[in-house]
PDB file of C-alpha atoms in Angstrom:
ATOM      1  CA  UNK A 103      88.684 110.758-129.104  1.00  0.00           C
ATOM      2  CA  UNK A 104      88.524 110.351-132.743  1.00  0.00           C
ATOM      3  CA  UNK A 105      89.231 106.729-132.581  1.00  0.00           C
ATOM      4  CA  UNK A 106      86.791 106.103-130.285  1.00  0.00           C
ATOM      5  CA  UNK A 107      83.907 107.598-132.260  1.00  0.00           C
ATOM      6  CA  UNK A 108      85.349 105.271-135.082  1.00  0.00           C
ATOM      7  CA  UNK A 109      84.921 102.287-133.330  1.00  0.00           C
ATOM      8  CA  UNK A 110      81.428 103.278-132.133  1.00  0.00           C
ATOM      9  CA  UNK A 111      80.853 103.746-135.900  1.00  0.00           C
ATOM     10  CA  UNK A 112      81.968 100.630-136.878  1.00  0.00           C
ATOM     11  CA  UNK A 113      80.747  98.586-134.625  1.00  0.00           C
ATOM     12  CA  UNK A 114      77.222 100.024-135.062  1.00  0.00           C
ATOM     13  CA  UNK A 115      76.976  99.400-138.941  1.00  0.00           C
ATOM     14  CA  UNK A 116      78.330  95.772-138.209  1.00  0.00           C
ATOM     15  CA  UNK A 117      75.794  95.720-135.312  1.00  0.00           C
ATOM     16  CA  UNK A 118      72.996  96.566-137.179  1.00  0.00           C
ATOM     17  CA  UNK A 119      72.275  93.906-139.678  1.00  0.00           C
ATOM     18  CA  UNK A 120      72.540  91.374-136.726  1.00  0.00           C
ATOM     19  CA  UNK A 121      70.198  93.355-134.472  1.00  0.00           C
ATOM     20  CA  UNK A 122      67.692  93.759-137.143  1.00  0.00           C
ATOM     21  CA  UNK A 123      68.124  89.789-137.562  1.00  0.00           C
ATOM     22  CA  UNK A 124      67.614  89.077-134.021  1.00  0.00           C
ATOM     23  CA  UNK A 125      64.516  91.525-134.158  1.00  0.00           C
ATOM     24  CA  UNK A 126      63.082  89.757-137.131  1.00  0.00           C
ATOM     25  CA  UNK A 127      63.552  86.274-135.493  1.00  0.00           C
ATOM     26  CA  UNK A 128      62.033  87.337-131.874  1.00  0.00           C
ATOM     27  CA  UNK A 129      58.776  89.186-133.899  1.00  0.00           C
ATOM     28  CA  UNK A 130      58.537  85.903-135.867  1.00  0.00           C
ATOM     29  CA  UNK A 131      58.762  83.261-133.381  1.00  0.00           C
ATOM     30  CA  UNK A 132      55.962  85.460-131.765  1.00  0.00           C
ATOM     31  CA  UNK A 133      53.733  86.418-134.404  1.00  0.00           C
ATOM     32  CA  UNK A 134      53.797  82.510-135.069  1.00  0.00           C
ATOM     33  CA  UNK A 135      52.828  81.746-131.391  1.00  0.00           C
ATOM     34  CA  UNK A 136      50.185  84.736-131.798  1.00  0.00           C
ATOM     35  CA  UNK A 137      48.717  82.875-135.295  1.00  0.00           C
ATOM     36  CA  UNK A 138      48.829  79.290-133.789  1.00  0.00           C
ATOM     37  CA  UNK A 139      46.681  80.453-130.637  1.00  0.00           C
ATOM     38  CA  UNK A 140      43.880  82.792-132.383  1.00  0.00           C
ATOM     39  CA  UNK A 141      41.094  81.545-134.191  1.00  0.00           C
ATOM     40  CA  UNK A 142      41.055  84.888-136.674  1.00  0.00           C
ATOM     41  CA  UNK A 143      39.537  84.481-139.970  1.00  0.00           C
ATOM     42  CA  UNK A 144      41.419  84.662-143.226  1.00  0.00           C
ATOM     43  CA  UNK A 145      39.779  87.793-144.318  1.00  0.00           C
ATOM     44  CA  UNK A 146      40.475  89.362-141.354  1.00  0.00           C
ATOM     45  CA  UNK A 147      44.010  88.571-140.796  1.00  0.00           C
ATOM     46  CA  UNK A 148      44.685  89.995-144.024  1.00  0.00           C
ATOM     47  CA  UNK A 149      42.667  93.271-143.544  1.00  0.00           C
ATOM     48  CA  UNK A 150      45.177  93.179-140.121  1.00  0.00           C
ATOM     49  CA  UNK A 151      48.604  92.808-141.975  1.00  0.00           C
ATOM     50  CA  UNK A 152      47.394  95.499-144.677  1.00  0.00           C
ATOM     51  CA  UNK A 153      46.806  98.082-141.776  1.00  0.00           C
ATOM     52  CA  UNK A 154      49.965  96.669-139.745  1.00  0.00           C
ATOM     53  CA  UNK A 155      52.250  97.240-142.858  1.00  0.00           C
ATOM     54  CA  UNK A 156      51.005 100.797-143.438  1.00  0.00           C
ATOM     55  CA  UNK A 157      51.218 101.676-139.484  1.00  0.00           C
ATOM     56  CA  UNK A 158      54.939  99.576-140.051  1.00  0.00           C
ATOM     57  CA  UNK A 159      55.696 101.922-143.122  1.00  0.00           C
ATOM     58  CA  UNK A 160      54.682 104.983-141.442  1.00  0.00           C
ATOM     59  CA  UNK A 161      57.417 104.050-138.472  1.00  0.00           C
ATOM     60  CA  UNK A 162      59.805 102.730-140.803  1.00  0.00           C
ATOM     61  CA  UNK A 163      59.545 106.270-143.293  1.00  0.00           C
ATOM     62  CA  UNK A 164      59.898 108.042-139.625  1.00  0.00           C
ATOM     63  CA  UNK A 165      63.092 106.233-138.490  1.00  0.00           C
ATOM     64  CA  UNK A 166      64.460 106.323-142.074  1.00  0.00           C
ATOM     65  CA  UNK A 167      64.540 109.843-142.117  1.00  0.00           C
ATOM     66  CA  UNK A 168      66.024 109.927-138.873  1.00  0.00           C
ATOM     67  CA  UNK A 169      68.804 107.832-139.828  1.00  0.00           C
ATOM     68  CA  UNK A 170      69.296 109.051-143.488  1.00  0.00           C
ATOM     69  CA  UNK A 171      69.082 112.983-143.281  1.00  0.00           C
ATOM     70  CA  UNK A 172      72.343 113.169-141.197  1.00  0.00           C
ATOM     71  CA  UNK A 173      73.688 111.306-144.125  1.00  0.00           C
ATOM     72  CA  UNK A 174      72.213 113.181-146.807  1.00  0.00           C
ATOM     73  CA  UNK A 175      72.654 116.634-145.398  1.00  0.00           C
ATOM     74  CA  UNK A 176      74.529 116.950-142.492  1.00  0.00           C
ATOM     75  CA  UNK A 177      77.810 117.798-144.246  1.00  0.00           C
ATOM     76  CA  UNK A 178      76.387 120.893-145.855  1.00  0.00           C
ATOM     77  CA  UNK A 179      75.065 122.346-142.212  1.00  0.00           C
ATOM     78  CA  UNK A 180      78.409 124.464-142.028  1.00  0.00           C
ATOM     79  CA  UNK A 181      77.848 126.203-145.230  1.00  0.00           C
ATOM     80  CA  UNK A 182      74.245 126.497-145.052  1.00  0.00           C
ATOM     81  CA  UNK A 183      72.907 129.501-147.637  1.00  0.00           C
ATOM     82  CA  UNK A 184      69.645 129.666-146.366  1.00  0.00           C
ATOM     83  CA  UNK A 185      69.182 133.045-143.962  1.00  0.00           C
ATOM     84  CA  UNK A 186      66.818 132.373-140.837  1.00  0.00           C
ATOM     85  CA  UNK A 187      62.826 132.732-141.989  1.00  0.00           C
ATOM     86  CA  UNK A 188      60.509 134.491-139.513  1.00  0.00           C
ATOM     87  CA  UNK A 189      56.907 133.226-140.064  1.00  0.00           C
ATOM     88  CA  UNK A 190      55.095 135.992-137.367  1.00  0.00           C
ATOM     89  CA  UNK A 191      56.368 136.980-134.479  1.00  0.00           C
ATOM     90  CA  UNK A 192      56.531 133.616-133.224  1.00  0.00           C
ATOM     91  CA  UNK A 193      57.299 131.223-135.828  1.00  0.00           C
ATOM     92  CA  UNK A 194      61.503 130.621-137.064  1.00  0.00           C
ATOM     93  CA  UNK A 195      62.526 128.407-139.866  1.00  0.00           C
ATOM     94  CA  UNK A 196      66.506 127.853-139.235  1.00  0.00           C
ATOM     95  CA  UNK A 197      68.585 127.656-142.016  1.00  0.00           C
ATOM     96  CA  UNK A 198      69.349 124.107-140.857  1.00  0.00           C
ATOM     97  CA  UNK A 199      65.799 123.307-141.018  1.00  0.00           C
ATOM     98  CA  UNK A 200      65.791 124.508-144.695  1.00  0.00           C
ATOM     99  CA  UNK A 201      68.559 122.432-145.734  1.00  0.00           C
ATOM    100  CA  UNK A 202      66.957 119.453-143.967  1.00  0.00           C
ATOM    101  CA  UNK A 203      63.543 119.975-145.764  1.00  0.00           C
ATOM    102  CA  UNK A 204      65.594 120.111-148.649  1.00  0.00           C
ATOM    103  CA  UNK A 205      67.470 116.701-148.118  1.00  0.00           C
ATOM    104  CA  UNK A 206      63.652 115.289-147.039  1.00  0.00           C
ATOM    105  CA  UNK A 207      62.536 116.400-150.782  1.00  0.00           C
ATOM    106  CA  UNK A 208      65.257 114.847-152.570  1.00  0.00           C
ATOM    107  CA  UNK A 209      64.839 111.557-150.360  1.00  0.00           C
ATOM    108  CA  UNK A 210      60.873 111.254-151.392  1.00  0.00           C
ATOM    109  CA  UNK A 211      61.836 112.108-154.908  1.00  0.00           C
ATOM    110  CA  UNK A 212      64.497 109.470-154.789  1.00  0.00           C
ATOM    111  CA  UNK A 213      61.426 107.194-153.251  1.00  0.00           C
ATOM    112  CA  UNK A 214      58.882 108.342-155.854  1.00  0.00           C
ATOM    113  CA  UNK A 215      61.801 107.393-158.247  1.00  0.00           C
ATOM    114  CA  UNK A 216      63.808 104.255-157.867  1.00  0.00           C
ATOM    115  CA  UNK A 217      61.931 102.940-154.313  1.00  0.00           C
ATOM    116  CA  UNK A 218      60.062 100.124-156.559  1.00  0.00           C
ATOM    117  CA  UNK A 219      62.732  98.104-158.252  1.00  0.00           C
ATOM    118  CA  UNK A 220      64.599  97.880-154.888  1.00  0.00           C
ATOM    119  CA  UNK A 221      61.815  96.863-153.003  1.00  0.00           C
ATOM    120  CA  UNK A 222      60.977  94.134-155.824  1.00  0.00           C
ATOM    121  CA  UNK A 223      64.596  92.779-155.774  1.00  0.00           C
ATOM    122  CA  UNK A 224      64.637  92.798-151.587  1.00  0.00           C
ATOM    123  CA  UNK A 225      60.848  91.704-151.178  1.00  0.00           C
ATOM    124  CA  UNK A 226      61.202  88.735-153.349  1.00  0.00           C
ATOM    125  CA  UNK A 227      64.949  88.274-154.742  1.00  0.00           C
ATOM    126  CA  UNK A 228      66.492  87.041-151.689  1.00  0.00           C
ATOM    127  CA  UNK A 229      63.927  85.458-149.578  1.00  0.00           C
ATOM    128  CA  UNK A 230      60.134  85.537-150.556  1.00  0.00           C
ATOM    129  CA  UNK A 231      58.602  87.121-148.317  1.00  0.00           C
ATOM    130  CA  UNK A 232      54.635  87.065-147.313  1.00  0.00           C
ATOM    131  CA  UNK A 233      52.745  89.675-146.556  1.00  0.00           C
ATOM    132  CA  UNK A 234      53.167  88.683-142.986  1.00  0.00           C
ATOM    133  CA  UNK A 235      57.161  87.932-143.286  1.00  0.00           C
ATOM    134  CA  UNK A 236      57.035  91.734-144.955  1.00  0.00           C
ATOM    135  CA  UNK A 237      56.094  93.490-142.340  1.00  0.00           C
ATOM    136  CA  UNK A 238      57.767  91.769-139.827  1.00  0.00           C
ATOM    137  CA  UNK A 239      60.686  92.431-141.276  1.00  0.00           C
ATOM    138  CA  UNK A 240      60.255  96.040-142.023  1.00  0.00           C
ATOM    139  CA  UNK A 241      59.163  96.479-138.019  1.00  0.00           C
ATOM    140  CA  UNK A 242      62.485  94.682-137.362  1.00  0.00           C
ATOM    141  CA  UNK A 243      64.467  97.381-139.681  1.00  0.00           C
ATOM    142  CA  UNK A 244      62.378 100.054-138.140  1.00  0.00           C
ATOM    143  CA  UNK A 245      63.147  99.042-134.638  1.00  0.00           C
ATOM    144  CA  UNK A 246      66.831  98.269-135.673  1.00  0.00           C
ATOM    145  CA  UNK A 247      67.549 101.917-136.931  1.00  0.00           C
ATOM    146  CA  UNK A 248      65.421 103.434-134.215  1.00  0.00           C
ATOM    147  CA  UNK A 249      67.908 101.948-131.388  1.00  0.00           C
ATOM    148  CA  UNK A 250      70.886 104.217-133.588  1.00  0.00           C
ATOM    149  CA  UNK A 251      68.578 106.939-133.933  1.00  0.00           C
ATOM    150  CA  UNK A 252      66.607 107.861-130.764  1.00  0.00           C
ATOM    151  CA  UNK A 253      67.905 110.138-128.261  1.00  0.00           C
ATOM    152  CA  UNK A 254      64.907 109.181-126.404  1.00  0.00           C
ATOM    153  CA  UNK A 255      65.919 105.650-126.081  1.00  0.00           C
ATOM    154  CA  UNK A 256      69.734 106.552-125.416  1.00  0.00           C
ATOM    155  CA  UNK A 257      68.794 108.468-122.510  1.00  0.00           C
ATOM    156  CA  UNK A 258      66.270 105.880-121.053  1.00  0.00           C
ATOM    157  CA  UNK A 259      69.523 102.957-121.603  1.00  0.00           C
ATOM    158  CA  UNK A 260      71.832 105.443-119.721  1.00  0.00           C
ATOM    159  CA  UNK A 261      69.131 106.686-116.705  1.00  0.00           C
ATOM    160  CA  UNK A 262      69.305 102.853-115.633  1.00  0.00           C
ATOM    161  CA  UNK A 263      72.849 102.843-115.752  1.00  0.00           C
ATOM    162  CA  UNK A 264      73.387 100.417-118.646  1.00  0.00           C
ATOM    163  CA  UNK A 265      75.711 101.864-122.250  1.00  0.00           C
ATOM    164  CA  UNK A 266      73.685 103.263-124.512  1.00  0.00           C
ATOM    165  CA  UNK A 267      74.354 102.482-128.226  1.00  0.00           C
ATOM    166  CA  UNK A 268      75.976 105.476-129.886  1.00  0.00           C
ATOM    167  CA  UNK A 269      73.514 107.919-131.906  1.00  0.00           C
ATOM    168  CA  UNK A 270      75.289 107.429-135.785  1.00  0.00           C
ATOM    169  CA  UNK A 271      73.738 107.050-139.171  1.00  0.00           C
ATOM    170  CA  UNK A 272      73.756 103.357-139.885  1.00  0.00           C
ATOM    171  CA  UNK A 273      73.252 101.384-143.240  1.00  0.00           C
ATOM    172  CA  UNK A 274      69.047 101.015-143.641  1.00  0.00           C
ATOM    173  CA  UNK A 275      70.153  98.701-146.825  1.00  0.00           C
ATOM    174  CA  UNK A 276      72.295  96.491-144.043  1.00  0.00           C
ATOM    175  CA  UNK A 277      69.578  96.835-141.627  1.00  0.00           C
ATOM    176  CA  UNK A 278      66.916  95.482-143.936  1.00  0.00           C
ATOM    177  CA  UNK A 279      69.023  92.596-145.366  1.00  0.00           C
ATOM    178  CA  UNK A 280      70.196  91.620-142.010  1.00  0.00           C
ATOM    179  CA  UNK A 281      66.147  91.384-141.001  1.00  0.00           C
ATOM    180  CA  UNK A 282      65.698  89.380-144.301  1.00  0.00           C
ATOM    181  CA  UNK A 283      68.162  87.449-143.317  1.00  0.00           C
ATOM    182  CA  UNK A 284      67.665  86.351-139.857  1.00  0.00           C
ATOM    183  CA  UNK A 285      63.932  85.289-140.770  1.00  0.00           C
ATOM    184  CA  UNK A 286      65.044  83.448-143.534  1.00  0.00           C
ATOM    185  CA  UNK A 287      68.146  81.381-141.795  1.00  0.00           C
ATOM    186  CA  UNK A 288      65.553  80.298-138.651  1.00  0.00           C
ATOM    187  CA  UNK A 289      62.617  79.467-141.104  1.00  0.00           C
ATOM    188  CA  UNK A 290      65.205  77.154-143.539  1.00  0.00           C
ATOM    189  CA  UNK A 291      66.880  76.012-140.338  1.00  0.00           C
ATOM    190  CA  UNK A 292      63.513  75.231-139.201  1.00  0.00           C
ATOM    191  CA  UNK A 293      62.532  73.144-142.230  1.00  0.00           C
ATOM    192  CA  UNK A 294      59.479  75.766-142.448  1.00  0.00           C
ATOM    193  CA  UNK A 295      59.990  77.183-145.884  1.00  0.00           C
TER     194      UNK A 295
END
């Protein structure tokens, strides 16, 4: 029913800035325990968070996209203009697919773009982050919009007979804050920053 996909909508953007909290927490209580018990070196630990917040970004772009291009395309799928392309006798590009790679250019151009004064304001305007604190909380906003965007995971959730969250579009903006947030209410309520 129509109210019932409403609810499921709701309940998943309100849903999602808490998840992504609870994420951020759990990744930072153990990448804490990890840091406390290893003897790494300085230098290395860094060269490990620069490659861990590429291999982070590269999920985080994947889910993103996955999440946004239902919201930045998916009402124009009904009056698609693109005509199906045939590349070989093997090969289709959908009209669907078109408009998608369309809605993927304008989201990198919007990236390319604007990307760097929002980053700025979230990376060090509401909680400064480290490096570390950075890409734990972009994991946590990956993994957050992954569990509202993988059909993969649904199915797993259902084949053991628990309710699988519903497959919408939530906020990545929420998502993120909610991450900043949870990290930065348990390291304050801590006494850690």
């Amino acid at each position: 029913t129509d109210h019932a996909t409403l609810v499921q909508i709701v309940s998943a953007w309100v849903v999602s800035p808490v998840l992504a909290g609870v994420f951020a927490v759990v990744l930072y209580l153990g990448a804490q325990r990890w840091l406390r018990h290893s003897r790494i070196h300085m230098v290395s630990l860094d060269a490990y968070t620069r490659a861990g917040l590429v291999l982070v970004g590269a999920a985080g772009a994947y889910t993103l996209g996955a999440n946004n291009i239902a919201n930045v395309m998916g009402v124009f799928v009904p009056a698609s203009p693109f005509a199906d392309v045939w590349l070989g006798n093997y090969i289709t590009i959908t009209g669907t697919q078109q408009l998608f790679l369309l809605g993927a250019v304008a989201i990198s151009v919007g990236v390319f773009t604007d990307s760097y004064k929002v980053m700025s304001t979230v990376g060090s305007q509401i909680f400064k982050l480290t490096p570390i604190m950075a890409l734990i909380v972009v994991l946590a906003h990956t993994l957050a919009l992954f569990v509202f965007s993988s059909e993969g995971l649904q199915h797993a959730i259902r084949s053991v007979g628990l309710p699988a969250p519903p497959l919408v579009p939530v906020s990545s903006t929420q998502a993120i804050i909610g991450a900043i947030m949870g990290m930065a209410a348990h390291i304050e309520g801590k006494g850690i920053g």
